[in-house]
CSV table of C-alpha atoms and ligand atoms in Angstrom, one decimal:
chain,number,residue,atom,x,y,z
A,1,MET,CA,-58.9,76.5,-40.3
A,2,SER,CA,-61.3,74.7,-37.7
A,3,ASN,CA,-63.8,73.2,-38.9
A,4,ASP,CA,-65.9,73.5,-35.8
A,5,LEU,CA,-69.4,74.9,-36.2
A,6,GLU,CA,-71.0,74.8,-33.5
A,7,GLY,CA,-72.8,77.5,-32.6
A,8,ARG,CA,-71.9,79.0,-35.9
A,9,ARG,CA,-75.0,81.0,-38.1
A,10,LEU,CA,-76.2,79.2,-41.3
A,11,GLY,CA,-74.2,81.5,-43.8
A,12,THR,CA,-71.1,80.6,-41.5
A,13,ARG,CA,-71.7,77.5,-41.7
A,14,LEU,CA,-72.8,77.1,-45.4
A,15,SER,CA,-69.0,78.5,-46.3
A,16,HIS,CA,-67.3,76.3,-44.0
A,17,VAL,CA,-69.4,72.9,-43.6
A,18,SER,CA,-67.4,69.7,-45.8
A,19,ARG,CA,-64.2,71.2,-46.6
A,20,SER,CA,-60.7,69.9,-45.3
A,21,PRO,CA,-58.4,71.4,-47.6
A,22,LYS,CA,-55.1,70.1,-45.7
A,23,SER,CA,-56.0,66.9,-46.7
A,24,GLN,CA,-56.7,67.9,-49.8
A,25,ALA,CA,-53.2,69.6,-51.7
A,26,GLY,CA,-54.8,73.1,-50.2
A,27,ILE,CA,-57.4,72.7,-52.5
A,28,VAL,CA,-60.5,75.1,-51.3
A,29,ASN,CA,-63.2,72.5,-52.0
A,30,PRO,CA,-63.4,68.7,-52.1
A,31,PRO,CA,-62.4,67.0,-54.7
A,32,VAL,CA,-64.7,65.4,-57.5
A,33,TRP,CA,-63.7,61.5,-56.3
A,34,ARG,CA,-65.0,58.6,-59.0
A,35,GLY,CA,-64.7,55.3,-57.8
A,36,SER,CA,-66.4,51.9,-58.3
A,37,THR,CA,-63.5,50.0,-56.9
A,38,VAL,CA,-62.1,50.8,-53.7
A,39,LEU,CA,-58.6,48.8,-52.6
A,40,LEU,CA,-57.9,47.7,-49.5
A,41,PRO,CA,-54.6,46.4,-48.2
A,42,THR,CA,-55.7,42.8,-47.1
A,43,CYS,CA,-58.6,40.0,-46.8
A,44,ALA,CA,-58.7,41.0,-43.8
A,45,GLU,CA,-59.6,44.1,-43.7
A,46,ARG,CA,-61.5,43.6,-47.5
A,47,ARG,CA,-63.7,41.4,-44.9
A,48,ALA,CA,-64.4,43.7,-41.9
A,49,SER,CA,-65.1,46.4,-44.8
A,50,GLY,CA,-68.6,44.6,-45.5
A,51,GLY,CA,-70.1,45.4,-41.7
A,52,LYS,CA,-68.8,49.1,-42.4
A,53,ARG,CA,-71.8,50.2,-45.4
A,54,LEU,CA,-73.8,52.8,-43.0
A,55,GLU,CA,-70.4,54.3,-42.0
A,56,GLN,CA,-69.0,56.6,-44.1
A,57,ALA,CA,-66.0,54.1,-44.8
A,58,TRP,CA,-64.9,53.8,-48.0
A,59,THR,CA,-65.5,50.1,-49.5
A,60,TYR,CA,-67.4,50.4,-52.9
A,61,GLY,CA,-68.8,52.9,-54.9
A,62,ILE,CA,-72.5,52.7,-54.6
A,63,HIS,CA,-71.7,53.0,-50.6
A,64,GLY,CA,-70.6,56.4,-50.7
A,65,LEU,CA,-67.5,58.1,-51.5
A,66,PRO,CA,-66.1,60.9,-50.1
A,67,THR,CA,-68.1,63.2,-52.4
A,68,HIS,CA,-71.3,61.9,-51.5
A,69,HIS,CA,-70.0,62.2,-47.9
A,70,ALA,CA,-68.8,66.0,-48.1
A,71,LEU,CA,-72.6,66.8,-49.8
A,72,GLU,CA,-74.3,64.5,-46.8
A,73,ASP,CA,-72.5,66.7,-44.2
A,74,ALA,CA,-73.4,69.4,-45.9
A,75,VAL,CA,-77.7,69.2,-46.2
A,76,ALA,CA,-77.5,67.0,-42.9
A,77,MET,CA,-77.0,70.3,-41.4
A,78,VAL,CA,-79.2,72.8,-43.5
A,79,GLU,CA,-81.8,70.3,-42.7
A,80,GLY,CA,-80.8,70.2,-38.9
A,81,GLY,CA,-80.7,66.0,-39.2
A,82,ASP,CA,-78.2,63.2,-38.0
A,83,ARG,CA,-77.1,61.8,-41.2
A,84,THR,CA,-78.3,62.1,-44.6
A,85,ALA,CA,-79.1,59.8,-47.7
A,86,ILE,CA,-77.9,61.6,-51.7
A,87,GLN,CA,-80.0,60.6,-53.8
A,88,GLY,CA,-80.4,60.3,-57.9
A,89,SER,CA,-82.9,61.6,-58.0
A,90,GLY,CA,-85.9,63.7,-55.4
A,91,LEU,CA,-88.1,60.7,-56.3
A,92,SER,CA,-86.0,58.4,-56.1
A,93,ALA,CA,-85.6,60.0,-52.4
A,94,ILE,CA,-88.7,59.3,-52.0
A,95,VAL,CA,-89.0,55.7,-52.8
A,96,VAL,CA,-86.1,55.0,-51.0
A,97,ALA,CA,-87.6,56.4,-48.0
A,98,MET,CA,-91.0,54.5,-48.3
A,99,PHE,CA,-89.3,51.1,-49.0
A,100,ALA,CA,-87.2,52.1,-45.8
A,101,PHE,CA,-90.2,52.0,-43.2
A,102,LEU,CA,-93.2,50.3,-44.9
A,103,LYS,CA,-93.3,46.3,-45.7
A,104,ASN,CA,-96.5,44.5,-46.6
A,105,GLY,CA,-99.5,44.4,-44.8
A,106,ASP,CA,-98.8,48.4,-43.8
A,107,HIS,CA,-100.7,51.0,-43.5
A,108,VAL,CA,-100.3,55.0,-45.4
A,109,LEU,CA,-101.6,57.4,-44.5
A,110,MET,CA,-100.7,60.5,-47.5
A,111,THR,CA,-101.2,64.1,-47.8
A,112,ASP,CA,-104.2,64.6,-50.4
A,113,GLY,CA,-101.3,67.7,-51.5
A,114,CYS,CA,-98.5,65.6,-52.0
A,115,TYR,CA,-96.2,65.2,-55.3
A,116,GLY,CA,-97.9,63.8,-57.9
A,117,PRO,CA,-95.2,60.6,-58.3
A,118,ALA,CA,-95.6,60.1,-54.7
A,119,ARG,CA,-99.1,59.2,-55.1
A,120,ARG,CA,-98.4,57.6,-58.6
A,121,LEU,CA,-95.9,55.2,-55.8
A,122,CYS,CA,-98.2,54.8,-53.9
A,123,GLU,CA,-101.4,53.3,-55.9
A,124,THR,CA,-98.7,51.4,-58.1
A,125,MET,CA,-96.0,49.6,-56.5
A,126,LEU,CA,-96.1,50.1,-52.9
A,127,LYS,CA,-100.5,48.9,-53.5
A,128,ASP,CA,-98.5,46.2,-55.5
A,129,PHE,CA,-96.6,45.1,-53.1
A,130,GLY,CA,-99.3,45.4,-50.3
A,131,VAL,CA,-99.1,48.5,-48.3
A,132,SER,CA,-102.7,50.2,-49.0
A,133,THR,CA,-103.5,54.0,-48.2
A,134,THR,CA,-105.1,56.3,-47.8
A,135,TYR,CA,-105.6,60.1,-48.1
A,136,TYR,CA,-105.7,62.8,-45.5
A,137,ARG,CA,-107.3,66.7,-46.6
A,138,PRO,CA,-103.6,68.2,-46.0
A,139,GLN,CA,-105.1,71.5,-43.4
A,140,SER,CA,-105.9,68.2,-40.8
A,141,THR,CA,-105.9,68.4,-37.2
A,142,GLU,CA,-104.7,67.0,-34.7
A,143,ALA,CA,-107.2,65.2,-34.9
A,144,GLU,CA,-108.5,64.4,-37.8
A,145,VAL,CA,-105.3,63.1,-38.4
A,146,LYS,CA,-105.3,60.4,-35.7
A,147,ALA,CA,-109.2,59.1,-36.7
A,148,LEU,CA,-107.5,58.2,-39.6
A,149,MET,CA,-104.9,56.3,-38.2
A,150,LYS,CA,-105.2,52.7,-38.6
A,151,PRO,CA,-103.5,50.0,-36.2
A,152,ASN,CA,-100.9,49.0,-39.3
A,153,THR,CA,-100.2,52.9,-40.0
A,154,LYS,CA,-96.5,52.8,-40.4
A,155,VAL,CA,-95.5,55.9,-42.6
A,156,VAL,CA,-97.7,58.9,-42.2
A,157,TYR,CA,-96.6,61.3,-45.0
A,158,THR,CA,-96.2,64.9,-45.0
A,159,GLU,CA,-95.5,68.3,-47.7
A,160,ALA,CA,-95.8,72.0,-46.3
A,161,PRO,CA,-96.9,73.5,-48.4
A,162,SER,CA,-99.1,71.0,-50.7
A,163,SER,CA,-97.8,70.8,-54.8
A,164,VAL,CA,-100.0,72.6,-57.0
A,165,THR,CA,-102.2,74.0,-54.9
A,166,PHE,CA,-100.0,75.2,-51.7
A,167,GLU,CA,-102.1,74.4,-48.7
A,168,MET,CA,-100.0,75.2,-46.1
A,169,GLN,CA,-100.1,71.7,-43.2
A,170,ASP,CA,-99.3,72.1,-39.1
A,171,ILE,CA,-96.8,69.2,-38.8
A,172,PRO,CA,-95.8,69.2,-35.6
A,173,ALA,CA,-100.0,68.7,-34.9
A,174,ILE,CA,-100.1,65.9,-37.9
A,175,ALA,CA,-95.9,64.3,-35.9
A,176,ARG,CA,-98.3,64.4,-33.1
A,177,ALA,CA,-100.7,62.2,-34.1
A,178,ALA,CA,-98.3,59.8,-36.3
A,179,HIS,CA,-96.6,59.1,-33.1
A,180,ALA,CA,-99.4,58.7,-31.0
A,181,GLY,CA,-99.9,55.8,-33.9
A,182,GLY,CA,-96.0,54.4,-33.7
A,183,ALA,CA,-96.0,55.8,-37.2
A,184,LYS,CA,-93.1,57.7,-38.9
A,185,LEU,CA,-93.0,61.0,-39.3
A,186,LEU,CA,-92.0,61.7,-42.9
A,187,MET,CA,-91.8,64.7,-45.4
A,188,ASP,CA,-91.2,66.5,-48.3
A,189,ASN,CA,-89.3,69.6,-47.3
A,190,THR,CA,-88.6,70.2,-51.4
A,191,TRP,CA,-89.9,73.8,-51.3
A,192,GLY,CA,-88.9,74.3,-47.3
A,193,ILE,CA,-85.2,73.5,-48.1
A,194,MET,CA,-83.1,75.7,-45.1
A,195,ASN,CA,-86.7,77.7,-44.2
A,196,PHE,CA,-88.1,74.7,-42.5
A,197,GLN,CA,-86.3,72.7,-39.3
A,198,PRO,CA,-88.1,69.6,-39.8
A,199,PHE,CA,-86.0,67.8,-36.8
A,200,GLU,CA,-87.6,70.3,-34.8
A,201,LYS,CA,-91.3,70.0,-35.7
A,202,GLY,CA,-91.9,65.9,-34.9
A,203,VAL,CA,-90.5,65.2,-38.9
A,204,ASP,CA,-88.5,61.5,-38.2
A,205,VAL,CA,-87.7,61.4,-41.9
A,206,SER,CA,-87.0,64.1,-44.4
A,207,ILE,CA,-87.0,64.0,-48.2
A,208,GLN,CA,-85.3,67.2,-50.3
A,209,ALA,CA,-85.3,68.0,-53.9
A,210,LEU,CA,-81.6,68.5,-54.0
A,211,THR,CA,-83.0,69.4,-58.0
A,212,LYS,CA,-84.7,72.4,-56.7
A,213,TYR,CA,-82.6,75.2,-55.1
A,214,VAL,CA,-79.8,73.0,-53.7
A,215,GLY,CA,-78.7,73.1,-57.3
A,216,GLY,CA,-80.1,76.1,-58.0
A,217,HIS,CA,-78.7,75.7,-61.4
A,218,SER,CA,-80.7,73.7,-63.5
A,219,ASP,CA,-78.2,71.5,-64.6
A,220,ILE,CA,-78.4,68.2,-62.2
A,221,LEU,CA,-81.0,65.9,-60.6
A,222,MET,CA,-80.6,64.6,-57.3
A,223,GLY,CA,-82.7,63.2,-53.6
A,224,SER,CA,-81.6,63.7,-50.1
A,225,VAL,CA,-83.1,61.4,-47.3
A,226,THR,CA,-82.3,62.6,-44.1
A,227,THR,CA,-83.1,61.6,-40.6
A,228,ARG,CA,-81.7,61.4,-37.2
A,229,ASN,CA,-79.5,59.1,-35.1
A,230,ALA,CA,-82.0,56.6,-34.4
A,231,ASP,CA,-83.8,55.7,-38.0
A,232,TRP,CA,-80.6,56.1,-40.4
A,233,ALA,CA,-80.2,52.2,-40.7
A,234,ALA,CA,-83.0,51.7,-42.0
A,235,VAL,CA,-82.6,54.8,-45.1
A,236,LYS,CA,-79.0,53.7,-45.6
A,237,ASN,CA,-80.5,49.1,-45.6
A,238,ALA,CA,-83.0,50.8,-48.3
A,239,GLN,CA,-80.9,53.0,-50.3
A,240,ILE,CA,-78.1,49.9,-50.3
A,241,THR,CA,-80.6,47.0,-50.9
A,242,LEU,CA,-82.7,48.7,-54.2
A,243,GLY,CA,-79.0,50.0,-55.4
A,244,GLN,CA,-79.9,53.8,-55.3
A,245,TYR,CA,-76.8,55.7,-56.7
A,246,ALA,CA,-75.9,59.4,-57.5
A,247,SER,CA,-73.0,60.8,-59.3
A,248,PRO,CA,-69.8,62.2,-57.8
A,249,ASP,CA,-69.8,65.2,-60.4
A,250,ASP,CA,-73.0,66.1,-59.6
A,251,CYS,CA,-72.9,65.5,-56.0
A,252,PHE,CA,-69.8,68.0,-56.2
A,253,LEU,CA,-72.0,70.2,-58.1
A,254,ALA,CA,-74.5,69.9,-55.6
A,255,LEU,CA,-72.5,71.2,-53.3
A,256,ARG,CA,-71.2,73.9,-55.4
A,257,GLY,CA,-74.5,75.1,-55.3
A,258,ILE,CA,-75.2,74.8,-51.8
A,259,ARG,CA,-72.4,77.2,-50.8
A,260,THR,CA,-74.7,79.8,-51.8
A,261,LEU,CA,-78.2,78.8,-51.4
A,262,LYS,CA,-79.0,81.2,-48.4
A,263,ILE,CA,-78.4,84.2,-50.5
A,264,ARG,CA,-79.5,82.9,-53.3
A,265,LEU,CA,-83.1,82.5,-50.9
A,266,GLU,CA,-83.5,85.2,-49.2
A,267,GLN,CA,-82.8,87.3,-53.0
A,268,GLN,CA,-85.5,84.4,-54.2
A,269,GLN,CA,-87.8,85.1,-51.7
A,270,GLN,CA,-87.8,89.2,-52.1
A,271,HIS,CA,-88.6,88.5,-56.2
A,272,GLY,CA,-90.8,86.3,-54.9
A,273,LEU,CA,-92.6,88.1,-52.9
A,274,ALA,CA,-92.9,91.8,-55.4
A,275,VAL,CA,-94.3,89.5,-57.8
A,276,ALA,CA,-96.7,88.2,-56.1
A,277,ARG,CA,-97.5,90.8,-54.9
A,278,TRP,CA,-98.0,92.8,-57.8
A,279,LEU,CA,-100.4,89.8,-58.8
A,280,GLN,CA,-102.7,90.6,-55.9
A,281,SER,CA,-103.5,94.6,-56.9
A,282,ARG,CA,-104.3,93.3,-60.6
A,283,PRO,CA,-108.0,93.3,-60.9
A,284,GLU,CA,-107.7,89.5,-63.1
A,285,VAL,CA,-106.4,87.8,-61.0
A,286,ALA,CA,-108.8,86.0,-57.8
A,287,ARG,CA,-106.2,84.3,-55.8
A,288,VAL,CA,-102.2,84.2,-55.1
A,289,LEU,CA,-101.3,80.7,-53.6
A,290,TYR,CA,-98.4,81.7,-51.5
A,291,PRO,CA,-97.9,80.9,-47.8
A,292,ALA,CA,-96.1,84.1,-47.5
A,293,LEU,CA,-98.7,86.8,-47.9
A,294,PRO,CA,-101.1,87.0,-44.7
A,295,GLU,CA,-103.8,86.9,-46.8
A,296,ASP,CA,-102.9,83.2,-48.0
A,297,PRO,CA,-105.1,81.3,-45.5
A,298,GLY,CA,-101.7,79.1,-44.5
A,299,HIS,CA,-100.3,82.0,-43.3
A,300,ALA,CA,-100.3,81.7,-40.0
A,301,ILE,CA,-98.9,78.3,-39.7
A,302,TRP,CA,-95.8,79.6,-42.2
A,303,LYS,CA,-95.0,82.6,-40.5
A,304,ARG,CA,-94.7,79.9,-36.7
A,305,ASP,CA,-93.1,77.0,-38.3
A,306,PHE,CA,-91.2,78.7,-41.3
A,307,SER,CA,-87.9,81.1,-41.3
A,308,GLY,CA,-88.7,82.2,-45.2
A,309,ALA,CA,-90.2,81.3,-48.1
A,310,CYS,CA,-89.1,79.6,-51.3
A,311,SER,CA,-90.2,81.8,-54.6
A,312,LEU,CA,-92.6,79.1,-56.2
A,313,PHE,CA,-96.5,80.0,-55.4
A,314,GLY,CA,-99.5,79.7,-57.8
A,315,VAL,CA,-101.4,82.0,-59.3
A,316,VAL,CA,-105.6,82.0,-59.9
A,317,LEU,CA,-107.3,84.1,-62.3
A,318,LYS,CA,-111.2,84.7,-62.1
A,319,PRO,CA,-112.9,82.7,-63.1
A,320,ALA,CA,-114.2,85.0,-66.3
A,321,TYR,CA,-110.8,83.9,-67.9
A,322,THR,CA,-109.7,80.8,-70.0
A,323,GLN,CA,-107.4,77.9,-69.5
A,324,ALA,CA,-107.0,78.9,-73.1
A,325,GLN,CA,-106.2,82.7,-72.3
A,326,VAL,CA,-103.3,81.3,-69.4
A,327,ASP,CA,-101.2,79.1,-72.3
A,328,ALA,CA,-101.9,82.2,-74.2
A,329,VAL,CA,-100.2,85.1,-71.4
A,330,ILE,CA,-97.4,81.9,-70.6
A,331,ASP,CA,-96.3,81.6,-74.3
A,332,ASP,CA,-95.9,85.8,-74.6
A,333,LEU,CA,-93.7,85.5,-71.7
A,334,ALA,CA,-90.2,86.6,-72.6
A,335,LEU,CA,-88.5,85.9,-69.7
A,336,PHE,CA,-90.3,83.0,-68.5
A,337,GLY,CA,-89.2,80.1,-69.7
A,338,ILE,CA,-92.1,77.2,-69.8
A,339,GLY,CA,-90.8,73.8,-68.0
A,340,ALA,CA,-90.6,71.3,-65.3
A,341,SER,CA,-88.5,71.3,-62.2
A,342,TRP,CA,-88.2,74.7,-60.6
A,343,GLY,CA,-85.2,76.3,-58.2
A,344,GLY,CA,-83.3,77.1,-60.7
A,345,TYR,CA,-81.5,81.0,-60.6
A,346,GLU,CA,-84.6,81.5,-63.8
A,347,SER,CA,-87.8,82.6,-64.1
A,348,LEU,CA,-90.4,79.7,-64.9
A,349,ALA,CA,-93.9,79.5,-65.4
A,350,GLN,CA,-96.5,76.7,-66.3
A,351,PRO,CA,-99.5,76.5,-66.9
A,352,VAL,CA,-102.0,74.4,-64.1
A,353,ALA,CA,-103.2,72.0,-66.2
A,354,GLU,CA,-103.8,68.7,-64.1
A,355,ILE,CA,-105.0,68.2,-60.0
A,356,THR,CA,-105.3,64.6,-58.7
A,357,ARG,CA,-106.8,64.8,-55.3
A,358,SER,CA,-108.8,61.7,-53.8
A,359,VAL,CA,-110.2,63.8,-50.8
A,360,THR,CA,-110.1,67.2,-51.6
A,361,GLY,CA,-111.9,69.3,-54.1
A,362,THR,CA,-109.4,69.5,-57.4
A,363,ASP,CA,-111.3,73.1,-58.6
A,364,LEU,CA,-108.6,75.9,-57.3
A,365,GLY,CA,-112.4,78.4,-58.8
A,366,GLY,CA,-110.0,79.9,-62.0
A,367,PRO,CA,-107.5,78.9,-65.3
A,368,ALA,CA,-104.6,79.1,-62.8
A,369,MET,CA,-100.4,78.9,-63.2
A,370,ARG,CA,-97.9,77.9,-61.5
A,371,LEU,CA,-94.6,81.0,-61.2
A,372,HIS,CA,-91.0,80.4,-60.3
A,373,ILE,CA,-89.7,83.8,-59.7
A,374,GLY,CA,-85.2,83.7,-60.2
A,375,LEU,CA,-82.6,85.9,-59.6
A,376,GLU,CA,-84.2,88.2,-62.6
A,377,ASP,CA,-84.5,92.2,-61.6
A,378,PRO,CA,-88.2,92.1,-60.8
A,379,ALA,CA,-89.1,95.3,-62.6
A,380,ASP,CA,-88.1,93.6,-65.1
A,381,LEU,CA,-90.5,90.6,-64.5
A,382,ILE,CA,-93.7,92.3,-63.5
A,383,ALA,CA,-92.9,94.7,-67.0
A,384,ASP,CA,-92.9,91.3,-68.6
A,385,LEU,CA,-96.1,89.3,-67.1
A,386,ASP,CA,-98.0,93.2,-67.5
A,387,GLN,CA,-97.7,93.0,-71.2
A,388,ALA,CA,-98.6,89.5,-70.9
A,389,MET,CA,-101.5,89.9,-69.0
A,390,SER,CA,-103.1,92.8,-71.0
A,391,LYS,CA,-102.9,91.6,-74.3
A,392,ASN,CA,-104.6,88.5,-73.4
A,393,LEU,CA,-106.8,89.2,-70.6
A,394,ARG,CA,-108.6,91.3,-71.9
A,395,ALA,CA,-112.2,90.5,-70.5
B,401,LIG,C1,-89.4,68.1,-57.8
B,401,LIG,C2,-89.6,67.7,-56.8
B,401,LIG,C3,-89.6,66.4,-56.4
B,401,LIG,C4,-89.4,65.3,-57.2
B,401,LIG,O1,-87.5,65.8,-57.6
B,401,LIG,P1,-87.0,65.8,-58.7
B,401,LIG,O2,-85.7,65.4,-58.8
B,401,LIG,O3,-87.2,65.9,-60.1
B,401,LIG,O4,-87.1,63.7,-59.0
B,401,LIG,C5,-90.2,65.6,-55.0
B,401,LIG,N1,-90.5,66.7,-54.5
B,401,LIG,C6,-91.1,67.8,-54.7
B,401,LIG,C7,-92.4,68.8,-54.1
B,401,LIG,C8,-90.5,68.4,-55.7
B,401,LIG,O5,-90.9,69.3,-56.5
């Protein structure tokens, strides 16, 4: 079996990446390599291993073991980057990426649509350590971002679409503005996954919560920071300095998940679109916040830059309804779980309770909920939504 995947398509690569049966007793999957201590044959080699922590050398558990590296190679391939550093959660991936490129006196230009805990990082620890943050409108143009750049802006942070409100971002335009000002462009690519190729669009550092679709089964927490070679040392140094680590057992599960990423995501996109279109047809619904729909204001950019969509979107009801009615709809759903996170094989529903924004509005125009569509038959999901909405949304 040859591991030369150059020029092969994604489905083929996902089946063959990070496997070397010859070196592991013929077994198909890389095993779970557990270890803190790694024994070396001589003192001289032990001394020399100290400098190898940026390489895929095995020197000590926290620097990464073969199961970590197998997953890292697979994620780097999916995102089209050179190197990936696996982290214990999506949030720790954000923390590592920020600390890799920021120091006291620096400034961050942060999308107002960022994942909530990324905002908290800026408002608390980064602020306490002397890093200031300005928020910008997610839909900003190149000129608008340029106007907000300061001489000490070292990171421009993006996330497309926004958490909760789903505005699309023009990543290539924002990348041009960031690079003109000498800043790194960071992106939370958790929604895009394999459907957005960050490094072709000007991103320097791509962050993913592998907890979501890569894990895919709602049973692990994990994150990744992917870069080109030029930015790798800064990321790996931040990871090691901050003592970040992911369990090899969880890496094994993420690697199992990534083998089926493409088919799950394609199927879930189809289901998501079917449910979203049905919701659009309902008189109770004001808007579905989903860039994959032609009616969405971010659709043109999504179509230009993305090759597909995941199945997470928002639903805004007409203002005649109350949030209590939305809660009642969600409580009466039989097939949708109520809970945080997304990207598993099962459907979830959540009320959109609180939206925190600094420079954009927080009013969606009506009470809202967020849906994650799983692998259940969409006809059953639609029937479930139909019964819960009919029962609870009498105007
Ligand atoms: C869930 C999520 C994260 C954080 O991932 P965890 O593994 O839960 O820490 C980061 N960014 C986005 C957009 C997310 O949805």
